[in-house]
Amino acid sequence: MRFRQDGGGEATARAVGVFADEVEDAPEGLGPYLTSRGFKAEAGSTVVVPEGEDRTLVVVGLGPRDEVSDATLRRAGAAVAGAASRHRVVTTSLLADAGVESAPGAQALAEGLVLGTYRFGAYKSDDEPNQIEEVVVAGDGEVAAALARGDRVARAVADARDLVSEPGGTLTPPVLAERAEALAGDAGLRTEVLDKAGIEAAGLGGLLGVNRGSAQEPRFIRLEHAPEGATAHVVLVGKGITFDAGGLSIKTAEGMEGMKGDMGGGAAVIAALSAVPDLVPGVRVTGLVPATDNMLGPDATRPGDVLRIADGQTVEVLNTDAEGRLILADALALARREEPDAIVDLATLTGACMVALGFRIAGLMSNDDALAARVEEAAGRAGERVWRLPLPPDYRKQLESPVADMKNIGSRYGGAITAGLFLQSFVGEGVPWAHLDIAGPAWLDEADGENPKGPTGFGVRTLIELLGSYA
Ligand code: BES
Ligand code: MN
Ligand code: ZN
């Protein structure tokens, strides 16, 4: 999608915004018509008004005037993309109508417009891609730059969605690594991919243990942007389970349905990193994505087996479906060795986090209040919701094992927290670390604003904002 600041005579669709409670006084004498249609101007709702031959006016609800925010514009942008999907050129006064002519507002509008056009059509015989190519938004140079930024961020989110959408049978760990290398290559990142022999040499016993039931080789993906004179170094870690059958502690058929999406954290890390050179060039960023599927082949890890993680700690695997933490343990142990300014991991880690916070909110856990606040602020700017959960040291007892340094599951309740405490064992002290459990928001059962049904690319926007805070 291209953004332009002036002209637009060829636009066949025009989008305007109206606040709730102001529908009757809508501009251009539309008030009575909109009212008769029952239009309440809820944020992101639309009415399409035909304007003569193949010209359309899209009226977008902005919600109450005193609640308008960047998130309103993101939602409105996505609504326009949907309602004007058959038009090649669209012109809109939404920024002015919403009274949010700031750079963040323009960026959010662009994100919404681009994300609203997203679809995964790779396997659709009758794919009908969105037709919008150009959007005309009045504004100065600052607005133009913000729109371009929003476009770049949204493309990264789309990259993550594409990876998550790809089925587990085609997006195997080696294919995920190739796709990561392709994205990283375009962006000019340094990449290194360990194959099974490399993973053995590095002693990544968690990743090897999860991979043991699989016919597919594992991969350990490392991406890096290391500019001269970097202001900070942040290591991002993403769970890359390309399909989670649960292993011998097998899931139900229903429980497996969305499990091609169990690499949503890894996808967010790969996609965010590939946008770093464009958007946050001054920060050193390393991305680590351990990748395997979690299958139940004849030599699969058995409940009771003991694995040795890269830092030498041992884990008794009592439930093979708690596999994410095993591969993340290796990655966090490697991340810690780099002595970065911060480690942030993203993982579709626990059903328990979905029970606690639902589909719209990710769980945030951290050993460092300043980093937790930084992540909360970044997520707020990005329009992604997170909520901090505690890491109470006394809960750690639940992970004690009679045979190994720890076991991989706690008791029945508080499962998001025991998973977080497990990960914390491999980060240790000294390095600020934050963990985002994105099991809920990585995948939606119904479309919501800029997010379609299915993979959302959750985390990409927060990561880019977070890295920006180190620039
Ligand atoms: N990938 C799942 C978590 C998950 C569930 C993500 C649903 C998205 C939607 C993870 O590997 C898992 O299976 N976790 C177990 C842990 C349990 C065995 C301690 C879970 O949450 O049930
Ligand atoms: Mn699992
Ligand atoms: Zn999993």
Short mmCIF file of C-alpha atoms and ligand atoms in Angstrom, two decimals:
data_model
loop_
_atom_site.label_atom_id
_atom_site.label_comp_id
_atom_site.label_asym_id
_atom_site.label_seq_id
_atom_site.Cartn_x
_atom_site.Cartn_y
_atom_site.Cartn_z
CA MET A 1 0.00 0.00 0.00
CA ARG A 2 1.23 3.49 -0.87
CA PHE A 3 0.37 6.63 1.06
CA ARG A 4 0.12 10.05 -0.56
CA GLN A 5 -0.44 13.48 0.88
CA ASP A 6 -2.26 15.31 -1.92
CA GLY A 7 -4.32 14.86 -5.06
CA GLY A 8 -6.55 11.84 -5.04
CA GLY A 9 -8.89 12.95 -7.85
CA GLU A 10 -8.95 9.36 -9.06
CA ALA A 11 -10.05 8.01 -5.69
CA THR A 12 -13.33 6.12 -5.96
CA ALA A 13 -13.76 5.68 -2.22
CA ARG A 14 -13.74 8.39 0.42
CA ALA A 15 -13.66 7.63 4.14
CA VAL A 16 -14.84 10.03 6.84
CA GLY A 17 -15.09 9.63 10.59
CA VAL A 18 -18.00 10.42 12.90
CA PHE A 19 -18.04 10.40 16.69
CA ALA A 20 -20.71 8.55 18.66
CA ASP A 21 -23.44 10.90 19.97
CA GLU A 22 -22.70 13.22 17.07
CA VAL A 23 -24.28 11.11 14.35
CA GLU A 24 -27.26 13.42 13.92
CA ASP A 25 -24.93 16.34 13.17
CA ALA A 26 -22.73 14.33 10.78
CA PRO A 27 -21.18 16.43 8.00
CA GLU A 28 -22.54 16.69 4.47
CA GLY A 29 -26.13 16.42 5.69
CA LEU A 30 -25.70 12.69 6.36
CA GLY A 31 -27.11 12.86 9.87
CA PRO A 32 -30.72 11.86 9.14
CA TYR A 33 -29.66 9.06 6.77
CA LEU A 34 -27.14 7.57 9.23
CA THR A 35 -29.64 7.85 12.07
CA SER A 36 -32.29 6.09 10.00
CA ARG A 37 -29.81 3.29 9.37
CA GLY A 38 -29.37 2.89 13.13
CA PHE A 39 -25.69 3.90 12.93
CA LYS A 40 -24.28 4.41 16.44
CA ALA A 41 -20.72 5.30 15.37
CA GLU A 42 -19.15 2.70 17.64
CA ALA A 43 -15.39 2.64 17.07
CA GLY A 44 -14.70 0.73 13.85
CA SER A 45 -18.31 0.37 12.72
CA THR A 46 -19.04 1.45 9.14
CA VAL A 47 -21.85 2.50 6.84
CA VAL A 48 -21.22 2.45 3.11
CA VAL A 49 -23.08 5.18 1.20
CA PRO A 50 -23.13 4.90 -2.61
CA GLU A 51 -22.26 8.21 -4.29
CA GLY A 52 -23.27 7.91 -7.91
CA GLU A 53 -21.62 5.53 -10.33
CA ASP A 54 -18.99 3.32 -8.63
CA ARG A 55 -18.11 5.97 -6.07
CA THR A 56 -18.47 5.20 -2.41
CA LEU A 57 -18.47 7.11 0.82
CA VAL A 58 -17.43 5.05 3.83
CA VAL A 59 -18.61 6.52 7.13
CA VAL A 60 -16.55 5.16 10.01
CA GLY A 61 -17.56 5.31 13.65
CA LEU A 62 -14.95 6.78 16.02
CA GLY A 63 -16.68 6.00 19.33
CA PRO A 64 -17.10 8.72 21.98
CA ARG A 65 -15.09 11.90 21.33
CA ASP A 66 -13.50 11.87 24.80
CA GLU A 67 -12.25 8.29 24.37
CA VAL A 68 -10.52 8.74 21.02
CA SER A 69 -6.95 7.40 20.90
CA ASP A 70 -4.38 6.01 18.49
CA ALA A 71 -6.10 2.65 18.92
CA THR A 72 -9.32 4.20 17.57
CA LEU A 73 -7.49 5.17 14.39
CA ARG A 74 -5.96 1.72 14.03
CA ARG A 75 -9.39 0.17 14.32
CA ALA A 76 -10.93 2.76 11.98
CA GLY A 77 -8.19 2.17 9.41
CA ALA A 78 -8.87 -1.56 9.43
CA ALA A 79 -12.60 -0.90 9.04
CA VAL A 80 -11.94 1.30 5.99
CA ALA A 81 -9.71 -1.37 4.46
CA GLY A 82 -12.55 -3.85 4.77
CA ALA A 83 -15.36 -1.58 3.59
CA ALA A 84 -13.41 -0.14 0.61
CA SER A 85 -11.72 -3.40 -0.37
CA ARG A 86 -12.83 -3.19 -4.03
CA HIS A 87 -11.39 0.28 -4.60
CA ARG A 88 -7.87 0.90 -5.88
CA VAL A 89 -7.50 4.44 -4.57
CA VAL A 90 -9.03 5.66 -1.32
CA THR A 91 -8.94 9.14 0.16
CA THR A 92 -9.61 9.81 3.81
CA SER A 93 -9.96 12.69 6.27
CA LEU A 94 -9.93 10.36 9.27
CA LEU A 95 -6.96 11.98 11.01
CA ALA A 96 -8.57 15.41 10.91
CA ASP A 97 -12.04 14.04 11.71
CA ALA A 98 -10.70 12.27 14.79
CA GLY A 99 -8.64 15.34 15.77
CA VAL A 100 -5.56 13.11 16.14
CA GLU A 101 -3.16 14.64 13.66
CA SER A 102 -0.07 13.47 15.59
CA ALA A 103 2.64 11.18 14.24
CA PRO A 104 1.53 8.24 16.45
CA GLY A 105 -2.04 8.75 15.24
CA ALA A 106 -0.97 8.67 11.61
CA GLN A 107 1.18 5.59 12.22
CA ALA A 108 -1.75 3.82 13.88
CA LEU A 109 -4.06 4.72 10.99
CA ALA A 110 -1.57 3.29 8.49
CA GLU A 111 -1.15 0.14 10.58
CA GLY A 112 -4.91 -0.33 10.62
CA LEU A 113 -5.27 0.25 6.89
CA VAL A 114 -2.51 -2.20 5.96
CA LEU A 115 -3.45 -4.83 8.55
CA GLY A 116 -7.08 -4.56 7.49
CA THR A 117 -6.14 -5.66 3.97
CA TYR A 118 -4.36 -8.78 5.25
CA ARG A 119 -5.42 -12.21 4.17
CA PHE A 120 -3.66 -15.55 3.93
CA GLY A 121 -4.68 -16.63 0.45
CA ALA A 122 -1.94 -19.13 -0.32
CA TYR A 123 -4.28 -22.11 -0.36
CA LYS A 124 -7.48 -20.43 -1.59
CA SER A 125 -8.43 -21.31 -5.18
CA ASP A 126 -10.78 -18.32 -5.34
CA ASP A 127 -8.56 -15.85 -3.51
CA GLU A 128 -9.89 -12.29 -3.73
CA PRO A 129 -7.14 -10.06 -2.44
CA ASN A 130 -7.93 -6.58 -1.21
CA GLN A 131 -7.71 -4.09 -4.11
CA ILE A 132 -6.56 -0.98 -2.22
CA GLU A 133 -3.23 0.25 -3.60
CA GLU A 134 -3.14 3.90 -2.64
CA VAL A 135 -4.49 5.92 0.24
CA VAL A 136 -4.51 9.71 0.22
CA VAL A 137 -4.15 11.23 3.70
CA ALA A 138 -3.65 14.99 4.00
CA GLY A 139 -0.74 16.04 6.20
CA ASP A 140 2.81 17.36 6.42
CA GLY A 141 6.16 15.60 6.20
CA GLU A 142 5.85 14.30 9.72
CA VAL A 143 2.54 12.65 8.90
CA ALA A 144 4.06 11.18 5.73
CA ALA A 145 6.95 9.65 7.70
CA ALA A 146 4.57 8.26 10.31
CA LEU A 147 2.39 6.67 7.64
CA ALA A 148 5.46 5.03 6.11
CA ARG A 149 6.48 3.76 9.52
CA GLY A 150 3.03 2.33 10.13
CA ASP A 151 3.17 0.61 6.77
CA ARG A 152 6.53 -0.99 7.64
CA VAL A 153 5.35 -2.13 11.06
CA ALA A 154 2.19 -3.63 9.55
CA ARG A 155 4.20 -5.50 6.93
CA ALA A 156 6.24 -7.07 9.71
CA VAL A 157 3.02 -8.09 11.48
CA ALA A 158 1.80 -9.61 8.20
CA ASP A 159 5.07 -11.55 7.89
CA ALA A 160 4.45 -13.05 11.32
CA ARG A 161 0.83 -13.91 10.41
CA ASP A 162 1.99 -15.59 7.21
CA LEU A 163 4.43 -17.80 9.13
CA VAL A 164 1.81 -18.77 11.70
CA SER A 165 -0.83 -19.46 9.03
CA GLU A 166 1.39 -21.93 7.20
CA PRO A 167 0.44 -25.50 8.21
CA GLY A 168 2.72 -27.52 10.44
CA GLY A 169 3.20 -30.14 7.75
CA THR A 170 4.73 -27.62 5.35
CA LEU A 171 6.31 -25.18 7.79
CA THR A 172 8.63 -27.76 9.33
CA PRO A 173 11.59 -26.52 11.41
CA PRO A 174 13.99 -26.53 8.40
CA VAL A 175 11.42 -24.59 6.35
CA LEU A 176 10.87 -22.11 9.18
CA ALA A 177 14.64 -21.58 9.26
CA GLU A 178 14.70 -20.99 5.49
CA ARG A 179 11.85 -18.52 5.72
CA ALA A 180 13.65 -16.73 8.57
CA GLU A 181 16.85 -16.59 6.51
CA ALA A 182 14.95 -15.16 3.54
CA LEU A 183 13.34 -12.39 5.63
CA ALA A 184 16.62 -11.71 7.42
CA GLY A 185 18.56 -11.68 4.16
CA ASP A 186 16.26 -9.02 2.67
CA ALA A 187 16.75 -6.95 5.81
CA GLY A 188 20.53 -7.36 5.88
CA LEU A 189 20.66 -9.23 9.20
CA ARG A 190 23.42 -11.63 10.14
CA THR A 191 21.96 -15.14 10.35
CA GLU A 192 23.17 -18.42 11.73
CA VAL A 193 21.13 -21.63 11.73
CA LEU A 194 22.21 -24.67 13.71
CA ASP A 195 21.14 -28.02 12.28
CA LYS A 196 20.76 -31.12 14.43
CA ALA A 197 24.51 -31.77 14.60
CA GLY A 198 25.12 -28.15 15.59
CA ILE A 199 22.40 -28.35 18.22
CA GLU A 200 23.99 -31.51 19.64
CA ALA A 201 27.40 -29.84 19.69
CA ALA A 202 25.91 -26.86 21.54
CA GLY A 203 24.33 -29.20 24.11
CA LEU A 204 20.76 -27.97 23.65
CA GLY A 205 19.24 -30.93 25.50
CA GLY A 206 15.80 -29.35 25.87
CA LEU A 207 15.38 -28.83 22.15
CA LEU A 208 16.75 -32.31 21.38
CA GLY A 209 14.46 -33.90 23.97
CA VAL A 210 11.35 -32.33 22.46
CA ASN A 211 12.52 -33.24 18.95
CA ARG A 212 13.08 -36.88 19.82
CA GLY A 213 9.59 -37.99 18.75
CA SER A 214 9.78 -36.19 15.43
CA ALA A 215 10.65 -37.23 11.88
CA GLN A 216 11.76 -33.62 11.27
CA GLU A 217 15.16 -32.26 12.21
CA PRO A 218 15.20 -29.39 14.71
CA ARG A 219 16.75 -26.01 13.97
CA PHE A 220 18.14 -23.28 16.19
CA ILE A 221 17.75 -19.94 14.44
CA ARG A 222 19.89 -16.93 15.35
CA LEU A 223 19.39 -13.53 13.72
CA GLU A 224 21.36 -10.43 14.56
CA HIS A 225 21.44 -6.72 13.86
CA ALA A 226 24.68 -5.35 15.33
CA PRO A 227 25.27 -1.73 14.30
CA GLU A 228 28.48 0.05 15.21
CA GLY A 229 28.08 2.21 18.29
CA ALA A 230 24.86 0.51 19.35
CA THR A 231 23.01 2.19 22.25
CA ALA A 232 21.94 -1.11 23.82
CA HIS A 233 21.76 -4.86 23.24
CA VAL A 234 18.44 -6.68 23.52
CA VAL A 235 18.02 -10.43 22.99
CA LEU A 236 14.59 -11.59 21.81
CA VAL A 237 13.67 -15.26 22.24
CA GLY A 238 10.66 -16.88 20.55
CA LYS A 239 9.06 -20.30 20.99
CA GLY A 240 9.24 -22.09 17.64
CA ILE A 241 7.11 -25.21 18.01
CA THR A 242 5.98 -25.72 14.41
CA PHE A 243 3.28 -28.14 15.56
CA ASP A 244 2.38 -29.20 19.07
CA ALA A 245 0.72 -32.63 19.23
CA GLY A 246 1.67 -32.79 22.90
CA GLY A 247 4.16 -35.63 22.47
CA LEU A 248 3.35 -38.84 24.36
CA SER A 249 1.23 -36.72 26.74
CA ILE A 250 -0.91 -36.32 23.64
CA LYS A 251 -3.47 -33.55 23.20
CA THR A 252 -7.11 -34.09 22.27
CA ALA A 253 -8.16 -33.56 18.63
CA GLU A 254 -9.71 -30.24 19.61
CA GLY A 255 -6.64 -29.26 21.59
CA MET A 256 -4.48 -29.79 18.50
CA GLU A 257 -6.58 -27.72 16.09
CA GLY A 258 -4.65 -24.47 16.38
CA MET A 259 -1.30 -25.99 17.17
CA LYS A 260 0.35 -25.04 13.87
CA GLY A 261 0.35 -21.66 15.62
CA ASP A 262 2.64 -22.78 18.42
CA MET A 263 5.52 -20.93 16.79
CA GLY A 264 3.71 -17.59 17.11
CA GLY A 265 6.37 -16.28 19.50
CA GLY A 266 9.16 -17.29 17.14
CA ALA A 267 7.31 -15.74 14.20
CA ALA A 268 6.95 -12.46 16.09
CA VAL A 269 10.68 -12.44 16.89
CA ILE A 270 11.69 -13.20 13.28
CA ALA A 271 9.29 -10.63 11.83
CA ALA A 272 10.17 -7.90 14.32
CA LEU A 273 13.90 -8.46 13.79
CA SER A 274 13.55 -8.19 10.05
CA ALA A 275 12.07 -4.70 10.53
CA VAL A 276 14.77 -3.56 12.96
CA PRO A 277 17.23 -2.20 10.35
CA ASP A 278 14.43 -0.02 8.89
CA LEU A 279 12.80 1.09 12.12
CA VAL A 280 15.33 0.92 15.00
CA PRO A 281 18.72 0.88 13.28
CA GLY A 282 20.77 2.08 16.28
CA VAL A 283 20.00 -0.79 18.65
CA ARG A 284 21.79 -4.13 18.72
CA VAL A 285 19.19 -6.88 18.62
CA THR A 286 19.67 -10.64 18.64
CA GLY A 287 16.83 -13.05 17.91
CA LEU A 288 16.92 -16.67 19.06
CA VAL A 289 14.28 -19.14 17.89
CA PRO A 290 14.57 -22.82 18.84
CA ALA A 291 12.41 -24.77 16.39
CA THR A 292 10.99 -28.30 16.43
CA ASP A 293 7.61 -29.95 16.38
CA ASN A 294 6.37 -31.93 19.38
CA MET A 295 5.41 -35.35 18.06
CA LEU A 296 5.14 -38.89 19.38
CA GLY A 297 7.38 -41.08 17.28
CA PRO A 298 8.65 -44.43 18.58
CA ASP A 299 11.60 -42.89 20.41
CA ALA A 300 9.77 -39.83 21.75
CA THR A 301 10.73 -38.48 25.16
CA ARG A 302 8.87 -40.46 27.78
CA PRO A 303 7.32 -38.98 30.90
CA GLY A 304 10.01 -39.44 33.54
CA ASP A 305 12.92 -38.88 31.15
CA VAL A 306 15.57 -36.40 32.27
CA LEU A 307 16.99 -33.77 29.92
CA ARG A 308 20.12 -31.69 30.36
CA ILE A 309 19.67 -28.02 29.34
CA ALA A 310 22.51 -26.03 27.71
CA ASP A 311 23.61 -24.51 31.05
CA GLY A 312 23.94 -27.97 32.66
CA GLN A 313 20.72 -27.93 34.71
CA THR A 314 18.60 -31.09 34.50
CA VAL A 315 14.85 -31.37 34.02
CA GLU A 316 12.56 -34.31 34.70
CA VAL A 317 9.91 -34.27 31.97
CA LEU A 318 6.67 -35.38 33.60
CA ASN A 319 4.39 -34.00 30.91
CA THR A 320 5.72 -33.92 27.36
CA ASP A 321 3.06 -31.34 26.45
CA ALA A 322 4.88 -28.77 28.60
CA GLU A 323 7.49 -28.62 25.82
CA GLY A 324 7.76 -24.91 25.13
CA ARG A 325 9.60 -24.23 28.36
CA LEU A 326 12.12 -26.99 27.53
CA ILE A 327 13.22 -25.43 24.25
CA LEU A 328 13.07 -21.92 25.72
CA ALA A 329 15.31 -23.05 28.60
CA ASP A 330 18.12 -23.74 26.12
CA ALA A 331 17.56 -20.46 24.31
CA LEU A 332 17.43 -18.42 27.53
CA ALA A 333 20.61 -20.08 28.76
CA LEU A 334 22.34 -18.96 25.53
CA ALA A 335 20.78 -15.51 25.74
CA ARG A 336 22.09 -15.02 29.26
CA ARG A 337 25.65 -15.77 28.11
CA GLU A 338 25.53 -12.68 25.89
CA GLU A 339 25.08 -10.46 28.97
CA PRO A 340 22.61 -8.20 27.14
CA ASP A 341 20.79 -5.19 28.58
CA ALA A 342 17.55 -7.15 28.42
CA ILE A 343 16.10 -10.50 27.39
CA VAL A 344 12.48 -10.67 26.23
CA ASP A 345 10.84 -13.96 25.33
CA LEU A 346 7.51 -14.54 23.61
CA ALA A 347 5.73 -17.87 23.70
CA THR A 348 2.32 -19.44 23.18
CA LEU A 349 3.18 -21.15 26.44
CA THR A 350 0.16 -22.09 28.55
CA GLY A 351 -3.55 -22.69 28.32
CA ALA A 352 -3.55 -21.48 31.93
CA CYS A 353 -2.68 -17.97 30.76
CA MET A 354 -5.74 -18.03 28.49
CA VAL A 355 -7.85 -19.10 31.45
CA ALA A 356 -6.47 -16.19 33.47
CA LEU A 357 -6.56 -13.39 30.89
CA GLY A 358 -8.65 -14.57 27.93
CA PHE A 359 -7.99 -14.07 24.24
CA ARG A 360 -7.18 -10.39 24.16
CA ILE A 361 -4.49 -9.99 26.82
CA ALA A 362 -1.01 -11.47 27.08
CA GLY A 363 0.56 -12.41 30.40
CA LEU A 364 3.70 -10.45 31.29
CA MET A 365 6.18 -11.80 33.82
CA SER A 366 9.52 -10.27 34.72
CA ASN A 367 12.37 -10.30 37.19
CA ASP A 368 12.83 -6.53 36.78
CA ASP A 369 10.23 -3.83 37.52
CA ALA A 370 11.84 -1.28 35.21
CA LEU A 371 11.83 -3.67 32.25
CA ALA A 372 8.26 -4.75 33.03
CA ALA A 373 7.17 -1.10 33.00
CA ARG A 374 9.02 -0.55 29.75
CA VAL A 375 7.21 -3.49 28.15
CA GLU A 376 3.85 -2.28 29.50
CA GLU A 377 4.45 1.18 28.04
CA ALA A 378 5.59 -0.22 24.69
CA ALA A 379 2.52 -2.45 24.49
CA GLY A 380 0.29 0.51 25.34
CA ARG A 381 1.73 2.57 22.48
CA ALA A 382 1.49 -0.41 20.14
CA GLY A 383 -2.15 -1.08 20.99
CA GLU A 384 -1.45 -4.60 22.25
CA ARG A 385 -2.69 -5.53 25.72
CA VAL A 386 -0.52 -7.13 28.40
CA TRP A 387 -1.10 -7.69 32.11
CA ARG A 388 1.62 -8.42 34.60
CA LEU A 389 1.46 -11.61 36.65
CA PRO A 390 3.71 -12.21 39.68
CA LEU A 391 6.62 -14.66 39.96
CA PRO A 392 6.28 -15.57 43.65
CA PRO A 393 9.45 -17.34 44.83
CA ASP A 394 7.53 -19.72 47.14
CA TYR A 395 5.63 -21.17 44.15
CA ARG A 396 8.98 -22.39 42.86
CA LYS A 397 8.71 -25.35 45.28
CA GLN A 398 6.13 -26.84 42.93
CA LEU A 399 8.90 -27.51 40.43
CA GLU A 400 11.05 -29.60 42.78
CA SER A 401 11.88 -33.05 41.44
CA PRO A 402 13.08 -36.09 43.36
CA VAL A 403 15.49 -37.07 40.58
CA ALA A 404 16.53 -33.92 38.68
CA ASP A 405 17.18 -30.23 39.40
CA MET A 406 13.53 -29.51 38.59
CA LYS A 407 10.50 -30.96 36.86
CA ASN A 408 8.71 -29.36 33.95
CA ILE A 409 5.24 -28.97 35.48
CA GLY A 410 3.77 -27.55 38.68
CA SER A 411 0.46 -28.28 40.33
CA ARG A 412 -2.86 -27.92 38.55
CA TYR A 413 -3.43 -24.22 39.27
CA GLY A 414 -1.42 -21.11 38.47
CA GLY A 415 0.11 -22.78 35.41
CA ALA A 416 1.15 -19.56 33.66
CA ILE A 417 3.15 -18.59 36.73
CA THR A 418 4.87 -21.93 37.26
CA ALA A 419 5.83 -21.86 33.58
CA GLY A 420 7.27 -18.38 34.13
CA LEU A 421 9.18 -19.54 37.21
CA PHE A 422 10.56 -22.47 35.24
CA LEU A 423 11.91 -20.08 32.59
CA GLN A 424 13.34 -17.80 35.26
CA SER A 425 15.58 -20.67 36.42
CA PHE A 426 17.52 -20.34 33.17
CA VAL A 427 17.79 -16.55 33.16
CA GLY A 428 19.13 -16.37 36.69
CA GLU A 429 19.86 -12.99 38.24
CA GLY A 430 21.61 -9.96 36.87
CA VAL A 431 20.03 -9.74 33.44
CA PRO A 432 16.64 -7.99 33.22
CA TRP A 433 14.21 -10.42 31.63
CA ALA A 434 10.57 -10.28 30.60
CA HIS A 435 8.37 -13.14 29.46
CA LEU A 436 5.20 -12.67 27.40
CA ASP A 437 2.79 -15.61 27.39
CA ILE A 438 0.88 -14.92 24.17
CA ALA A 439 -1.17 -18.17 24.04
CA GLY A 440 -4.40 -16.12 24.07
CA PRO A 441 -3.85 -13.15 21.76
CA ALA A 442 -1.67 -14.88 19.13
CA TRP A 443 -4.77 -16.46 17.63
CA LEU A 444 -8.36 -15.17 17.64
CA ASP A 445 -11.54 -17.15 17.08
CA GLU A 446 -13.25 -14.08 15.62
CA ALA A 447 -12.01 -10.96 13.87
CA ASP A 448 -11.53 -7.90 16.08
CA GLY A 449 -10.45 -4.50 14.74
CA GLU A 450 -7.11 -4.79 12.95
CA ASN A 451 -6.90 -8.49 13.84
CA PRO A 452 -8.48 -11.11 11.58
CA LYS A 453 -9.83 -14.44 12.73
CA GLY A 454 -6.82 -16.73 13.18
CA PRO A 455 -3.19 -15.62 13.54
CA THR A 456 -2.77 -12.01 14.69
CA GLY A 457 1.00 -11.49 14.67
CA PHE A 458 0.67 -10.40 18.30
CA GLY A 459 3.90 -9.11 19.82
CA VAL A 460 5.54 -7.67 16.70
CA ARG A 461 4.25 -4.16 17.38
CA THR A 462 5.14 -4.28 21.06
CA LEU A 463 8.65 -5.53 20.30
CA ILE A 464 9.28 -2.75 17.78
CA GLU A 465 8.05 -0.12 20.26
CA LEU A 466 10.12 -1.69 23.03
CA LEU A 467 13.28 -1.68 20.93
CA GLY A 468 12.54 1.94 20.01
CA SER A 469 12.70 2.80 23.71
CA TYR A 470 16.39 1.77 23.69
CA ALA A 471 17.27 3.92 20.65
N1 BES B 1 1.26 -24.79 23.20
C1 BES B 1 0.63 -25.15 24.42
C2 BES B 1 -0.12 -24.00 25.07
C3 BES B 1 -1.30 -23.47 24.29
C4 BES B 1 -2.56 -24.00 24.50
C5 BES B 1 -1.14 -22.44 23.39
C6 BES B 1 -3.63 -23.51 23.78
C7 BES B 1 -2.23 -21.96 22.68
C8 BES B 1 -3.48 -22.50 22.88
C9 BES B 1 1.67 -25.67 25.40
O1 BES B 1 2.75 -26.33 24.84
C10 BES B 1 0.99 -26.63 26.31
O2 BES B 1 0.57 -27.65 25.82
N2 BES B 1 0.90 -26.31 27.59
C11 BES B 1 0.27 -27.14 28.53
C12 BES B 1 1.14 -27.15 29.78
C13 BES B 1 0.71 -28.16 30.79
C14 BES B 1 0.93 -29.57 30.27
C15 BES B 1 1.49 -27.93 32.05
C16 BES B 1 -1.11 -26.59 28.82
O3 BES B 1 -1.26 -25.37 28.86
O4 BES B 1 -2.03 -27.37 28.98
MN MN B 2 2.39 -28.38 24.55
ZN ZN B 3 3.24 -25.82 22.95
#
